[in-house]
Coordinates of C-alpha atoms in Angstrom, one line a residue:
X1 CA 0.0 0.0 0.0
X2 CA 3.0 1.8 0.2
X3 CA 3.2 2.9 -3.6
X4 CA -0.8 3.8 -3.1
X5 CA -0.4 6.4 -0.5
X6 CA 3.4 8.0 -2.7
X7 CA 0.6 8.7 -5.5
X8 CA -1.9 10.1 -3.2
X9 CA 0.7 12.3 -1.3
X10 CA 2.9 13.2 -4.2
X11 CA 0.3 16.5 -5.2
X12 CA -1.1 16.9 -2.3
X13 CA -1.0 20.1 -0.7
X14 CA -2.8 22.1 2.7
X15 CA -3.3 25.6 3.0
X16 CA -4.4 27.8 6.3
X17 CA -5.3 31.3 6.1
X18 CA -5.9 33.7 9.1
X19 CA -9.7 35.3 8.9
X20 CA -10.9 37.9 10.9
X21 CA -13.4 35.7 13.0
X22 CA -11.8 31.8 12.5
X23 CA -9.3 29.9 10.0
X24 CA -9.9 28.8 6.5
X25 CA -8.4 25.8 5.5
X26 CA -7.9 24.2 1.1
X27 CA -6.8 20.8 1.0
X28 CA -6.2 19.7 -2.5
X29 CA -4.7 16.5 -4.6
X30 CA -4.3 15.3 -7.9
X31 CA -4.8 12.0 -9.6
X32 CA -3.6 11.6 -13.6
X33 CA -5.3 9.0 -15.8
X34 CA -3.6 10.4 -19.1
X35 CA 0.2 10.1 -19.8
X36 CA 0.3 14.4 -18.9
X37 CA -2.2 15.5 -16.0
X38 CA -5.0 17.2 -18.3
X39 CA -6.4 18.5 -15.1
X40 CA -4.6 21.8 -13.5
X41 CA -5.9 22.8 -10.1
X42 CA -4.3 25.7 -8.3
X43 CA -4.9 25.5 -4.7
X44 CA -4.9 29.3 -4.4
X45 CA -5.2 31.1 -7.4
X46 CA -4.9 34.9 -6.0
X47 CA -5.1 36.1 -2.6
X48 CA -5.4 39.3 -0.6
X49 CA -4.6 39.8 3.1
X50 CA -4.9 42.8 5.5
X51 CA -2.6 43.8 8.5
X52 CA -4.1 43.3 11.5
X53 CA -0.8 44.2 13.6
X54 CA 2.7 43.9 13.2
X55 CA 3.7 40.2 11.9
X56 CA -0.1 39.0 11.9
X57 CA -2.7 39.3 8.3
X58 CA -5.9 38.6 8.0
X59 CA -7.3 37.0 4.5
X60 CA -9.5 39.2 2.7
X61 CA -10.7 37.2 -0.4
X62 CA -9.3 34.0 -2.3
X63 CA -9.8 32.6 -5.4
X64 CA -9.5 28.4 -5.9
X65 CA -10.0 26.7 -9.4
X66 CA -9.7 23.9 -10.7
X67 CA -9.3 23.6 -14.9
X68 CA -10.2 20.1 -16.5
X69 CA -8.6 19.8 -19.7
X70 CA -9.6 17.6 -22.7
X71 CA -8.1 16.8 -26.2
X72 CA -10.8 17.6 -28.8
X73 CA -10.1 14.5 -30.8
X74 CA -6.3 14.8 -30.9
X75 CA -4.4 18.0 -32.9
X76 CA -1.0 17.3 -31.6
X77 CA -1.9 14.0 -29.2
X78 CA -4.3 12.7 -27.2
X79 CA -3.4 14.9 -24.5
X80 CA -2.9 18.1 -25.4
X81 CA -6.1 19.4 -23.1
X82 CA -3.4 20.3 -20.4
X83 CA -2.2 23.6 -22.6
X84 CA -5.9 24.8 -22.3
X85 CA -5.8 24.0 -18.4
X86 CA -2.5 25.6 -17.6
X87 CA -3.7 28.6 -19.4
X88 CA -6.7 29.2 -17.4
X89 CA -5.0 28.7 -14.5
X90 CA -2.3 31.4 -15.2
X91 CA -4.8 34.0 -16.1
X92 CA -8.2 33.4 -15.8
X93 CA -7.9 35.6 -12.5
X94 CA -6.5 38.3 -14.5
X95 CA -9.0 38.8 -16.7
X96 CA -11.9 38.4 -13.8
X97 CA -9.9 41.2 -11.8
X98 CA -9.8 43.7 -15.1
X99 CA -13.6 42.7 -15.6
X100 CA -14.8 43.7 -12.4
X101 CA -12.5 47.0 -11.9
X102 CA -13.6 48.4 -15.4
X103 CA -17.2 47.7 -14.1
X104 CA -16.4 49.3 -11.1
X105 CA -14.8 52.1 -12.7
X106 CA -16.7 52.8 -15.8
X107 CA -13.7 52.4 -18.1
X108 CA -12.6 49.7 -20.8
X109 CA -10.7 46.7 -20.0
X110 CA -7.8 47.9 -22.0
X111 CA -7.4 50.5 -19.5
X112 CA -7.9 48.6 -16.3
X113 CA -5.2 46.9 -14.4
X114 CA -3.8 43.5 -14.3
X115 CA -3.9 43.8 -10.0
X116 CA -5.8 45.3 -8.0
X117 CA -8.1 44.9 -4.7
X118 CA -10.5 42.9 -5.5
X119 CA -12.3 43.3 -2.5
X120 CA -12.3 47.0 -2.8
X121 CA -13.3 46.4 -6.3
X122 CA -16.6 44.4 -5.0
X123 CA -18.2 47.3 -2.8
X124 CA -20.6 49.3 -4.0
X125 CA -21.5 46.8 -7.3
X126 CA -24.1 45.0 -7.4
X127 CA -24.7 41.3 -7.1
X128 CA -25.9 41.1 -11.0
X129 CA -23.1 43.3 -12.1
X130 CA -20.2 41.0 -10.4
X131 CA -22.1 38.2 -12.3
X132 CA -22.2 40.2 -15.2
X133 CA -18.2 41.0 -15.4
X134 CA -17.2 37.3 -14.2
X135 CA -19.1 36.3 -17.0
X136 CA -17.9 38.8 -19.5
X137 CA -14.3 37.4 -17.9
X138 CA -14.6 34.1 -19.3
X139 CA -16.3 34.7 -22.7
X140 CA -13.5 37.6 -23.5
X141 CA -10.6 35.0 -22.5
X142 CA -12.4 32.3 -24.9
X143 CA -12.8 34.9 -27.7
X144 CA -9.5 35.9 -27.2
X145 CA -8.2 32.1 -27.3
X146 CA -10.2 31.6 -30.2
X147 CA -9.1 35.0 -32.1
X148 CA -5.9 34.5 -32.2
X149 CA -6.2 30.9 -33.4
X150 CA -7.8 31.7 -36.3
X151 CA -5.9 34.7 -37.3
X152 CA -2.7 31.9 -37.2
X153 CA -5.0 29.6 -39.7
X154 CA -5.9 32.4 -41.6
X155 CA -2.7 34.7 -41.6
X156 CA 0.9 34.5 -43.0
X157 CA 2.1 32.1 -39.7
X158 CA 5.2 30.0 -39.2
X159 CA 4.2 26.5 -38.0
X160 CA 6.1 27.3 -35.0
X161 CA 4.0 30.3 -34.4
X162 CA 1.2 28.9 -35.6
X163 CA 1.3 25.6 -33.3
X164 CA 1.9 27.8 -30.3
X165 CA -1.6 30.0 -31.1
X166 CA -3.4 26.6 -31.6
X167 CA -2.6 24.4 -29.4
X168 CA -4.3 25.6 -26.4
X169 CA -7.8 26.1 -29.1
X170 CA -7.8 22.8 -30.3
X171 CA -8.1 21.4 -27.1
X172 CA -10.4 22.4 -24.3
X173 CA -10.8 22.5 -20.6
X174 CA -13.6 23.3 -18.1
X175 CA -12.9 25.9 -15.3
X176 CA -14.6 26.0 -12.2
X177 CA -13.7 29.0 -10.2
X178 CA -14.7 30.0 -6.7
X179 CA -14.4 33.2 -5.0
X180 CA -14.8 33.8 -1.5
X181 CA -14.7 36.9 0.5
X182 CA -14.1 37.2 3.8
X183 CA -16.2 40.2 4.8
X184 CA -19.4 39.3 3.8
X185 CA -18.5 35.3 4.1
X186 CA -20.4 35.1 0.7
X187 CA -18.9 32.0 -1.7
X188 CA -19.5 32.7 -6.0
X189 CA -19.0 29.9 -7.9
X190 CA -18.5 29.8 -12.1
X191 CA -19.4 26.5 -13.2
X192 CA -17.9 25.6 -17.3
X193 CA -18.5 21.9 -18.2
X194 CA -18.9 19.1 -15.7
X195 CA -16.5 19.8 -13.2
X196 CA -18.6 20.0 -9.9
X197 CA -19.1 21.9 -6.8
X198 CA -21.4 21.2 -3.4
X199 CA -21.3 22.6 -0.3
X200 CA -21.5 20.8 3.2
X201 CA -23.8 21.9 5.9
X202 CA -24.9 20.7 9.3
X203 CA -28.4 20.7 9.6
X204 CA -30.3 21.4 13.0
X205 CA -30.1 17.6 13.9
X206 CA -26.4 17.6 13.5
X207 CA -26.4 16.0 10.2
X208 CA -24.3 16.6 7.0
X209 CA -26.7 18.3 4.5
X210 CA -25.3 18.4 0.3
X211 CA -26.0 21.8 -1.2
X212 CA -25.0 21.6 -4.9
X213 CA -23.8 24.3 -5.8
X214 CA -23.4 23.4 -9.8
X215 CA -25.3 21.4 -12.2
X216 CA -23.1 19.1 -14.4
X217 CA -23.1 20.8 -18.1
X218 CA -23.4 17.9 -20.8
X219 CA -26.2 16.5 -23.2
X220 CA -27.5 14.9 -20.0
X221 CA -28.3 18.4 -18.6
X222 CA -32.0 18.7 -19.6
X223 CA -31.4 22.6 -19.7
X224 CA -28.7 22.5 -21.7
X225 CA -29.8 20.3 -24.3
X226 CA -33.0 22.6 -24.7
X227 CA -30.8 25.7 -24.3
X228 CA -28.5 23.8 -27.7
X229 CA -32.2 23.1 -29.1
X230 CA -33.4 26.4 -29.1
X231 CA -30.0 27.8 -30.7
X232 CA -30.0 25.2 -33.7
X233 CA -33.3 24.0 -34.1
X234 CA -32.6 22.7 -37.7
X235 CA -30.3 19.9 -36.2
X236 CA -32.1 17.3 -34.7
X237 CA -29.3 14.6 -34.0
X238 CA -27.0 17.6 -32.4
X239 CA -27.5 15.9 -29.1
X240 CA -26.8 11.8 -29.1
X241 CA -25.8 10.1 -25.9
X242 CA -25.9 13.0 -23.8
X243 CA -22.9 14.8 -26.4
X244 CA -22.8 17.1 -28.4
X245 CA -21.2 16.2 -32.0
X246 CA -19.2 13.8 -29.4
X247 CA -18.4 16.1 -26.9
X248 CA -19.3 14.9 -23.8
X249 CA -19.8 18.6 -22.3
X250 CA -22.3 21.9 -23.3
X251 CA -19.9 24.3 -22.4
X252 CA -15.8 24.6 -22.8
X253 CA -12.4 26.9 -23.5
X254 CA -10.9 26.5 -26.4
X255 CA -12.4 23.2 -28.6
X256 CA -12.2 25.4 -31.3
X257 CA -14.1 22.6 -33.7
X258 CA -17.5 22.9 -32.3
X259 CA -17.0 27.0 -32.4
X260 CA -15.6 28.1 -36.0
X261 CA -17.0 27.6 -39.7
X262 CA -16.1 24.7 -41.6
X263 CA -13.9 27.0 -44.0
X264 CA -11.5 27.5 -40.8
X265 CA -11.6 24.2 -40.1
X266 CA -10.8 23.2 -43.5
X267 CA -7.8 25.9 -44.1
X268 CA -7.1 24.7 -40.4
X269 CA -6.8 20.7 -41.6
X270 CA -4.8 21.8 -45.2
X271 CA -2.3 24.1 -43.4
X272 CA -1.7 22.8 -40.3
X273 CA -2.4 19.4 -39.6
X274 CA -5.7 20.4 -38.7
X275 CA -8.1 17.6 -36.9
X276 CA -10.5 16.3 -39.3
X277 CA -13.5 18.4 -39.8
X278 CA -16.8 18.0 -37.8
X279 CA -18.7 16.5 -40.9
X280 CA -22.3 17.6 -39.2
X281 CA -21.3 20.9 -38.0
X282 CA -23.9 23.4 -40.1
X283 CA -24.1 26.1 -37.1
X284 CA -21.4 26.8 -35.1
X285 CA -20.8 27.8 -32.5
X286 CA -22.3 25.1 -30.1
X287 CA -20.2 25.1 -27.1
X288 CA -19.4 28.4 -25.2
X289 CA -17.2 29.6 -22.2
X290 CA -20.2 31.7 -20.3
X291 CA -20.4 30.2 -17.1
X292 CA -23.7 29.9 -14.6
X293 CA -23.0 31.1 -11.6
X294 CA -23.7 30.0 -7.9
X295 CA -23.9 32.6 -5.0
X296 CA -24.1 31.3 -1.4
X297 CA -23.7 32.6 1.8
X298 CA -21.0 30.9 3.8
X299 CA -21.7 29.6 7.3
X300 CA -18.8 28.4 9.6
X301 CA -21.3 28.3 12.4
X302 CA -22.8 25.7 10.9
X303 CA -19.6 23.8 10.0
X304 CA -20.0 24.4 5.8
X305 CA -17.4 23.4 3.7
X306 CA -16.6 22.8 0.2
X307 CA -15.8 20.2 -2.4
X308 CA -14.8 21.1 -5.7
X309 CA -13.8 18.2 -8.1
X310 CA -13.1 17.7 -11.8
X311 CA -15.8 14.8 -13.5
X312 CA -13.3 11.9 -12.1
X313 CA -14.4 11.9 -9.0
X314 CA -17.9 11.9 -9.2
X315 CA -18.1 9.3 -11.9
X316 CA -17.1 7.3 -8.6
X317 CA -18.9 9.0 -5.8
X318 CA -22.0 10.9 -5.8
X319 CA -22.1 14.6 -4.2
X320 CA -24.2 12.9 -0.9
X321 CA -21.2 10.7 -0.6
X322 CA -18.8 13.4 -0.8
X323 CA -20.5 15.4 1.7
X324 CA -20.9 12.4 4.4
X325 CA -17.1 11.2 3.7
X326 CA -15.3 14.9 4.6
X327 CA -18.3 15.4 7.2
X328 CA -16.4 12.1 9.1
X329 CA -13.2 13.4 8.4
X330 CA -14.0 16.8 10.1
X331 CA -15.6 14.8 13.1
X332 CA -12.0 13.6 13.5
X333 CA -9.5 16.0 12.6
X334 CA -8.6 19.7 13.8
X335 CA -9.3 21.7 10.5
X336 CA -6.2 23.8 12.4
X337 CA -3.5 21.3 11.8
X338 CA -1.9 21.2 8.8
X339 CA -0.6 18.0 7.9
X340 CA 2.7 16.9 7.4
X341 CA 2.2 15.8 3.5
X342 CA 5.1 13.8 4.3
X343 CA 5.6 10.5 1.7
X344 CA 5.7 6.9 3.3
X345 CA 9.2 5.7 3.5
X346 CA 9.9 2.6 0.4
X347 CA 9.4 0.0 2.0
X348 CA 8.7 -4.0 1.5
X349 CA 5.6 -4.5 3.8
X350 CA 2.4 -4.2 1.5
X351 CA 0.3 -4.3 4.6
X352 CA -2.1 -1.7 5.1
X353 CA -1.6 0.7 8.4
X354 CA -3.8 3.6 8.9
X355 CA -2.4 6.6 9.9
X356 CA -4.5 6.1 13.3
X357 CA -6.0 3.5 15.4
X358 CA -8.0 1.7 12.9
X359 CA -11.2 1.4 15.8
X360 CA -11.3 5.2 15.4
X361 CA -10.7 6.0 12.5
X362 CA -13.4 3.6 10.4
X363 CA -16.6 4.9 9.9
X364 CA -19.7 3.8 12.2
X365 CA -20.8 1.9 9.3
X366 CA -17.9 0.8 8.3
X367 CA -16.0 -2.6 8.6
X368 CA -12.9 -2.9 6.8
X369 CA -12.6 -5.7 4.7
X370 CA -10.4 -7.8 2.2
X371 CA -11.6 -9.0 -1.1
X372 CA -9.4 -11.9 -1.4
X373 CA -11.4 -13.8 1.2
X374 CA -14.5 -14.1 -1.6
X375 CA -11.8 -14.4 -4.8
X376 CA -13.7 -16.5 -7.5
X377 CA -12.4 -18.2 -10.7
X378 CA -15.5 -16.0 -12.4
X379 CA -14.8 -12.6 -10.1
X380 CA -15.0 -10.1 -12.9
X381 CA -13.3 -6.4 -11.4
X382 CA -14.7 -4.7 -13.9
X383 CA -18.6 -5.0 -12.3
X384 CA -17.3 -3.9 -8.8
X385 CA -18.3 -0.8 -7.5
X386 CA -15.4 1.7 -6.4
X387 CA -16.6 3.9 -3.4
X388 CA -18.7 1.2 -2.0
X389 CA -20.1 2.7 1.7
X390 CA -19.4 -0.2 3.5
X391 CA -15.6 0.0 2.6
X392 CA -15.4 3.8 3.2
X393 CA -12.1 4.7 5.4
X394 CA -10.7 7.3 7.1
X395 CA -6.9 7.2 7.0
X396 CA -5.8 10.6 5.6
X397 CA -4.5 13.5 7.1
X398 CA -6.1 15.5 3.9
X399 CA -9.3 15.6 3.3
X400 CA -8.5 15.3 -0.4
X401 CA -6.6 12.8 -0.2
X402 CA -9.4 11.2 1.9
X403 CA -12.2 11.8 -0.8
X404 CA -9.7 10.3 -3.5
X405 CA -8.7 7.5 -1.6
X406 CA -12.4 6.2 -1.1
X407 CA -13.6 7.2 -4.6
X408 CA -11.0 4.2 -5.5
X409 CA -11.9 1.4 -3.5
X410 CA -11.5 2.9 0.7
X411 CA -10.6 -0.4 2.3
X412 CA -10.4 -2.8 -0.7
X413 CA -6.6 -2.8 -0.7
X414 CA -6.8 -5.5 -3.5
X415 CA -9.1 -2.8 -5.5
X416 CA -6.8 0.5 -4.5
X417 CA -3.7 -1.4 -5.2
X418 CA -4.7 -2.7 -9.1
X419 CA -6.5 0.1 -10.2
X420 CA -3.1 2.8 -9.0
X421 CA -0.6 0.3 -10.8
X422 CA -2.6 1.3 -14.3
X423 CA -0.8 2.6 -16.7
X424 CA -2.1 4.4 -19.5
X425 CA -4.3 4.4 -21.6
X426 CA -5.9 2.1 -19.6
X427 CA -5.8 4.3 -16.4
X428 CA -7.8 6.5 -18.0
X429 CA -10.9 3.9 -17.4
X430 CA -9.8 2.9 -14.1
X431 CA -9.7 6.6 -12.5

């Protein structure tokens, strides 16, 4: 179990930040199913603190996201989706921060600033107009990914030039951004494609309530399939299998396919080794970057927290899981101590030893248990559900980590250990 727990630790990272009234706490991991990690999440994304006194801050406002990418049927390889990610992640924030100060302001967002106090910025607007610029955000830093895509396909471009402009367009990634400020303890969250976020509350009885806070955004989505409907009504096999021309989600960066005319494409595909062209697009576009978003009001009082998770997770767990498996962990852990993060030595002995006393650490529910006493000649691994409640563990000094672990198998060693040793492609089925 060892190698299990190096893979789980290897990205995982705590953060603690000082508020005025408590302490707020990000636990994140990361698990890859491609060669390259498509996904890209950036525990902290942009922070702001203010001096209390001498040597102590408080946290103003913080900004967590996590970016999803996806190859849009392979430009370069099949796993080019991590450009798209790694550009959101660098300067998605930017353009949210230049948004909302030109909307403060009443100038353009050519002459706003890359930094500024976004908690300043946030006073005085009003709830429909911060939705309004975080929106405009993401649709100007699609249109921009877009633009200069196509002015490389159109244009007199070097490939080298060319392959830099369109790498990040070919592929795609979801974003799902929240912002939280500390002042009015209110939590926005921009939801593009199926990454997914849900809040945890403690109801008067004392139990763990799930708040989604996002609705997944594929052909699945009832909306959005009447939403794609209503905008090309003249294609009535746009939507098979809950996708979209094959693409499994409503809404994206970059997957410049499903957004441009078939003569880019085609100029695309003759100059530059373009993917092959979408043979029922008629009406692009049919994906877009605007996001929906989610306003909440935190409450620590009542112990809220919140999970926010690309698709891999809850193809394994569902969001009521979730909630019940980081509600344990909170029963039994001081959100106040950071963990150590520190890898398990190598080591020889593949047994498996919890991090505490096993009779406290198991859920009530929970008895921890070995597959290999009920191996069959017929068992077929491939029927066996992962995050099976009656296997769910609590070994993990981070809550992510935790939520990962489980999603996988919890106690079914047997399960953890096969589906980690994976390699790809077939890893990405397995996680």
């Amino acid at each position: 179990m060892n190698f299990v727990n190096h893979i789980l630790l290897e990205s995982a990272k705590s953060n603690l930040f000082d508020l005025p009234n408590g302490t707020l706490r990000f636990d994140s991991t990361r698990l890859s199913s491609n060669a390259y990690r498509e996904e890209r999440d950036i525990a902290v994304l942009c922070t702001e603190h203010v001096l209390n006194e001498p040597g102590a801050s408080a946290l103003r406002w913080a900004a967590f996201g996590i970016f999803d990418g996806h190859a849009s049927i392979a430009f370069f390889d099949d796993y080019s989706g991590h450009n798209t990610a790694h550009l959101l992640s660098s300067v998605l924030m930017e353009y949210v921060i230049r948004e909302v100060q030109a909307t403060k302001l009443g100038i353009s967002v050519l002459e706003s600033e890359k930094f500024g106090s976004l908690a300043d910025l946030l006073k005085g607007i009003s709830p429909e107009m911060i939705d309004q610029s975080i929106k405009n955000a993401f649709l100007r830093l699609d249109n921009d990914l877009i633009g200069l895509a196509s002015e490389a396909i159109l244009g007199a471009t070097t490939l080298n030039g060319a392959m830099s402009d369109l790498s990040c367009a070919y592929a795609g990634s979801c974003a799902l951004l929240a912002i939280y400020e500390a002042a009015t303890q209110l939590l926005r969250v921009a939801c593009v494609g199926d990454s997914r976020a849900v809040l945890g509350r403690r109801n008067a009885a004392g139990r763990w309530e799930t708040i989604p806070l996002t609705i997944d955004q594929t052909g699945f989505n009832v909306d959005e399939a009447a939403r794609l409907k209503a905008e090309h009504p003249n294609e009535p096999n746009l939507i098979t299998d809950g996708r979209v021309l094959g693409m499994a989600v409503t809404r994206a960066f970059g997957d410049i396919s499903w957004k441009v005319s078939r003569k880019l494409q085609e100029v695309a595909q003759i100059r530059f080794f373009g993917r092959a062209i979408l043979p029922e697009s008629l009406s692009p576009p049919y994906l877009t970057a605007e996001p929906v978003i989610t306003t909440m009001k935190f409450e620590p009082e009542k112990g809220d927290f919140l999970i926010m998770a690309s698709d891999g997770l809850w193809e394994n767990l569902t969001s009521e899981q979730a909630v019940a498996l980081v509600g344990k962990w909170l029963d039994l852990n001081n959100v106040e101590d950071a963990p150590s993060l520190v890898l398990p030595e190598d080591s020889d002995d593949d047994t498996y030893e919890p991090f505490m006393e096993e009779s406290t650490r198991v859920l009530p529910f929970t008895t921890k248990q070995r597959p290999s006493n009920n191996l069959t000649p017929d068992m077929a691994y491939t029927n066996v559900a992962y995050a099976d409640e009656k296997n769910f563990v609590v070994v993990d000094d981070n809550a992510a980590t935790h939520l990962a672990r489980n999603a996988l198998g919890g106690a079914q060693e047997d399960l953890l250990c096969g589906i980690f040793s994976a390699d790809p492609p077939l890893r990405r089925k397995l996680r």
